[in-house]
Tab-separated table of C-alpha atoms in Angstrom:
chain	number	residue	atom	x	y	z
A	1	MET	CA	108.649	107.129	135.980
A	2	MET	CA	107.628	104.124	138.072
A	3	ASN	CA	103.908	104.596	137.432
A	4	GLY	CA	104.576	104.757	133.698
A	5	ILE	CA	106.531	101.503	133.841
A	6	ARG	CA	103.758	99.741	135.778
A	7	TRP	CA	101.203	100.981	133.247
A	8	VAL	CA	103.210	99.671	130.289
A	9	LEU	CA	103.711	96.360	132.093
A	10	SER	CA	99.959	96.103	132.655
A	11	LEU	CA	99.459	96.699	128.925
A	12	LEU	CA	102.003	94.000	128.152
A	13	GLY	CA	100.128	91.630	130.423
A	14	PHE	CA	96.938	92.458	128.568
A	15	ALA	CA	98.491	92.030	125.143
A	16	ARG	CA	99.756	88.569	126.051
A	17	ALA	CA	96.727	87.332	128.003
A	18	ASP	CA	95.412	84.163	126.358
A	19	GLY	CA	96.488	85.457	122.939
A	20	VAL	CA	93.587	87.936	122.898
A	21	HIS	CA	94.494	91.341	121.570
A	22	TYR	CA	92.211	94.336	121.264
A	23	ILE	CA	92.961	94.723	117.588
A	24	GLY	CA	90.760	91.990	116.240
A	25	GLY	CA	89.536	91.003	119.704
A	26	SER	CA	88.129	92.664	122.762
A	27	ASP	CA	88.840	93.004	126.441
A	28	VAL	CA	89.150	95.673	129.108
A	29	LEU	CA	92.401	97.627	129.090
A	30	PRO	CA	94.038	99.408	132.021
A	31	PRO	CA	92.773	102.944	132.654
A	32	PRO	CA	94.602	105.698	130.779
A	33	LEU	CA	97.418	107.627	132.378
A	34	LYS	CA	97.285	111.380	132.687
A	35	GLY	CA	99.883	114.081	132.173
A	36	GLN	CA	103.442	113.237	133.210
A	37	GLN	CA	102.731	109.520	133.735
A	38	GLU	CA	101.442	109.187	130.187
A	39	GLN	CA	104.446	111.060	128.793
A	40	GLU	CA	106.872	108.834	130.709
A	41	ALA	CA	105.190	105.687	129.473
A	42	LEU	CA	105.163	106.839	125.854
A	43	GLU	CA	108.806	107.944	126.005
A	44	MET	CA	109.726	104.431	127.164
A	45	LEU	CA	108.222	103.028	123.989
A	46	GLU	CA	110.108	105.167	121.502
A	47	ASN	CA	113.106	102.847	121.876
A	48	GLY	CA	111.293	100.020	123.634
A	49	ASP	CA	110.514	96.456	122.840
A	50	PRO	CA	108.014	95.501	120.137
A	51	ASP	CA	105.575	93.879	122.580
A	52	ALA	CA	105.225	97.185	124.432
A	53	GLN	CA	104.744	99.072	121.167
A	54	TYR	CA	102.095	96.592	120.046
A	55	ALA	CA	100.356	96.890	123.421
A	56	VAL	CA	100.191	100.673	123.100
A	57	ALA	CA	98.779	100.370	119.576
A	58	ASN	CA	96.075	98.157	121.102
A	59	TYR	CA	95.470	100.749	123.793
A	60	PHE	CA	94.915	103.502	121.242
A	61	ALA	CA	92.717	101.197	119.137
A	62	GLN	CA	90.444	100.624	122.128
A	63	MET	CA	89.722	104.339	122.274
A	64	ASP	CA	87.990	104.049	118.880
A	65	ASP	CA	88.736	107.699	118.129
A	66	PRO	CA	89.865	108.748	114.628
A	67	LYS	CA	92.386	111.174	116.115
A	68	PHE	CA	94.417	108.153	117.339
A	69	ARG	CA	94.631	106.331	113.981
A	70	SER	CA	98.060	107.759	113.226
A	71	ASP	CA	99.270	106.709	116.704
A	72	ILE	CA	98.010	103.171	116.128
A	73	VAL	CA	99.854	102.924	112.812
A	74	TYR	CA	102.973	104.538	114.295
A	75	TYR	CA	103.285	101.987	117.096
A	76	LEU	CA	102.320	99.058	114.882
A	77	GLU	CA	105.024	100.093	112.405
A	78	MET	CA	107.596	100.399	115.197
A	79	ALA	CA	106.753	96.903	116.418
A	80	ALA	CA	106.637	95.498	112.885
A	81	GLU	CA	110.067	96.895	112.057
A	82	GLN	CA	111.390	94.816	114.946
A	83	GLY	CA	109.714	91.667	113.638
A	84	HIS	CA	106.546	91.583	115.760
A	85	GLY	CA	104.348	89.151	113.837
A	86	GLU	CA	100.952	90.353	115.095
A	87	ALA	CA	101.876	93.965	114.299
A	88	CYS	CA	102.837	92.897	110.765
A	89	LEU	CA	99.536	91.044	110.408
A	90	HIS	CA	97.444	94.009	111.498
A	91	LEU	CA	99.321	96.444	109.277
A	92	GLY	CA	98.857	94.035	106.375
A	93	LYS	CA	95.123	93.848	107.039
A	94	GLN	CA	94.859	97.644	107.246
A	95	LEU	CA	96.731	97.989	103.961
A	96	ILE	CA	94.455	95.444	102.262
A	97	ALA	CA	91.461	97.492	103.421
A	98	ALA	CA	93.159	100.585	101.951
A	99	LYS	CA	93.825	98.602	98.724
A	100	ASP	CA	97.600	99.048	99.049
A	101	TYR	CA	98.144	95.394	98.219
A	102	LYS	CA	101.851	95.471	97.389
A	103	LYS	CA	102.778	96.937	100.772
A	104	ALA	CA	100.231	94.644	102.470
A	105	VAL	CA	101.893	91.554	100.999
A	106	SER	CA	105.235	92.719	102.374
A	107	TYR	CA	103.861	92.933	105.929
A	108	LEU	CA	101.880	89.699	105.575
A	109	ASP	CA	104.981	87.877	104.385
A	110	ARG	CA	106.829	88.998	107.516
A	111	ALA	CA	103.900	87.883	109.685
A	112	ALA	CA	103.857	84.504	107.919
A	113	GLU	CA	107.551	84.114	108.777
A	114	CYS	CA	106.381	84.309	112.419
A	115	SER	CA	104.027	81.353	111.754
A	116	ILE	CA	100.829	83.400	111.947
A	117	ALA	CA	98.196	81.333	110.160
A	118	GLU	CA	95.916	84.260	109.310
A	119	ALA	CA	98.797	85.974	107.474
A	120	VAL	CA	99.471	82.801	105.496
A	121	GLU	CA	95.782	82.606	104.567
A	122	LEU	CA	95.751	86.230	103.416
A	123	LEU	CA	98.910	85.671	101.368
A	124	SER	CA	97.193	82.741	99.692
A	125	PHE	CA	94.258	85.027	98.847
A	126	CYS	CA	96.598	87.713	97.450
A	127	TYR	CA	98.471	85.231	95.254
A	128	PHE	CA	95.272	83.537	94.081
A	129	HIS	CA	93.774	86.869	92.955
A	130	GLY	CA	97.005	88.655	91.967
A	131	LEU	CA	96.701	91.391	94.595
A	132	GLY	CA	100.050	93.145	95.096
A	133	VAL	CA	101.864	90.218	93.472
A	134	SER	CA	101.718	88.426	90.146
A	135	GLN	CA	98.816	86.007	90.164
A	136	ASN	CA	100.161	82.567	91.004
A	137	LYS	CA	97.620	79.929	91.951
A	138	GLU	CA	100.339	77.364	92.695
A	139	THR	CA	101.860	79.667	95.305
A	140	ALA	CA	98.375	80.330	96.699
A	141	GLU	CA	97.885	76.576	97.041
A	142	GLN	CA	101.267	76.185	98.774
A	143	TYR	CA	100.251	78.758	101.379
A	144	LEU	CA	96.953	76.956	101.989
A	145	GLN	CA	98.788	73.640	102.275
A	146	ARG	CA	101.092	75.190	104.867
A	147	ASN	CA	98.096	76.167	106.985
A	148	ALA	CA	96.440	72.802	106.422
A	149	GLU	CA	99.603	71.110	107.718
A	150	TRP	CA	99.285	73.281	110.838
A	151	GLY	CA	95.783	71.864	111.311
A	152	ASP	CA	93.806	74.866	110.030
A	153	GLY	CA	90.319	73.566	109.200
A	154	TYR	CA	89.465	76.505	106.938
A	155	ALA	CA	92.578	75.890	104.822
A	156	LYS	CA	91.683	72.209	104.560
A	157	LEU	CA	88.164	73.081	103.430
A	158	GLN	CA	89.455	75.588	100.873
A	159	LEU	CA	91.846	73.010	99.453
A	160	ALA	CA	89.162	70.327	99.362
A	161	VAL	CA	86.804	72.603	97.447
A	162	ARG	CA	89.543	73.697	95.042
A	163	TYR	CA	90.496	70.097	94.263
A	164	GLU	CA	86.890	68.965	93.979
A	165	ILE	CA	85.949	71.599	91.390
A	166	GLY	CA	89.379	72.376	89.916
A	167	ASN	CA	89.571	75.983	91.070
A	168	GLY	CA	93.185	76.914	90.296
A	169	VAL	CA	94.335	73.300	90.611
A	170	PRO	CA	93.660	70.117	88.613
A	171	VAL	CA	90.503	68.268	89.639
A	172	SER	CA	91.389	65.512	92.076
A	173	HIS	CA	88.666	63.830	94.086
A	174	ALA	CA	91.298	61.867	96.001
A	175	ARG	CA	93.094	65.047	97.103
A	176	ALA	CA	89.776	66.686	97.955
A	177	MET	CA	88.917	63.732	100.202
A	178	TYR	CA	92.392	63.858	101.756
A	179	TYR	CA	91.765	67.406	102.968
A	180	ILE	CA	88.223	66.632	104.153
A	181	ALA	CA	89.238	63.544	106.123
């Protein structure tokens, strides 16, 4: 059991290192365990903490093998159910790619509650285009403003363009300049 614990801890160290995760990023993961060690490590995760579950999802994602897709989703869902923001974000992105927008918005909303800017940006996109939710350009703007307040340059640019040309909001050169400045 000890080797399995060390392996999971090394994954946790990877998943937290400088905020870089394999899903959406890249790095070198610890070598895979074999046989009993692997089983022990995976059994630990069934009732484990969400960071460990997210780390194992990253591990399977690194293998880039279609036979592990269900494992990736399984561990992401376990972590997401416990409120792991990054797991919610990645499930939301996968569901957008699968065009299951309503379920995607649910996961993205939970990720946004964890202050994950990318989730807030994707929610803005969903509300602006009516994907999985009723189209609401005011709500889309509120999400962008939230990211802009957090210092997100892309959100500021999006808001500036929207106010300059009146895309979903009234034309306001002053507000456009506010977001550019």
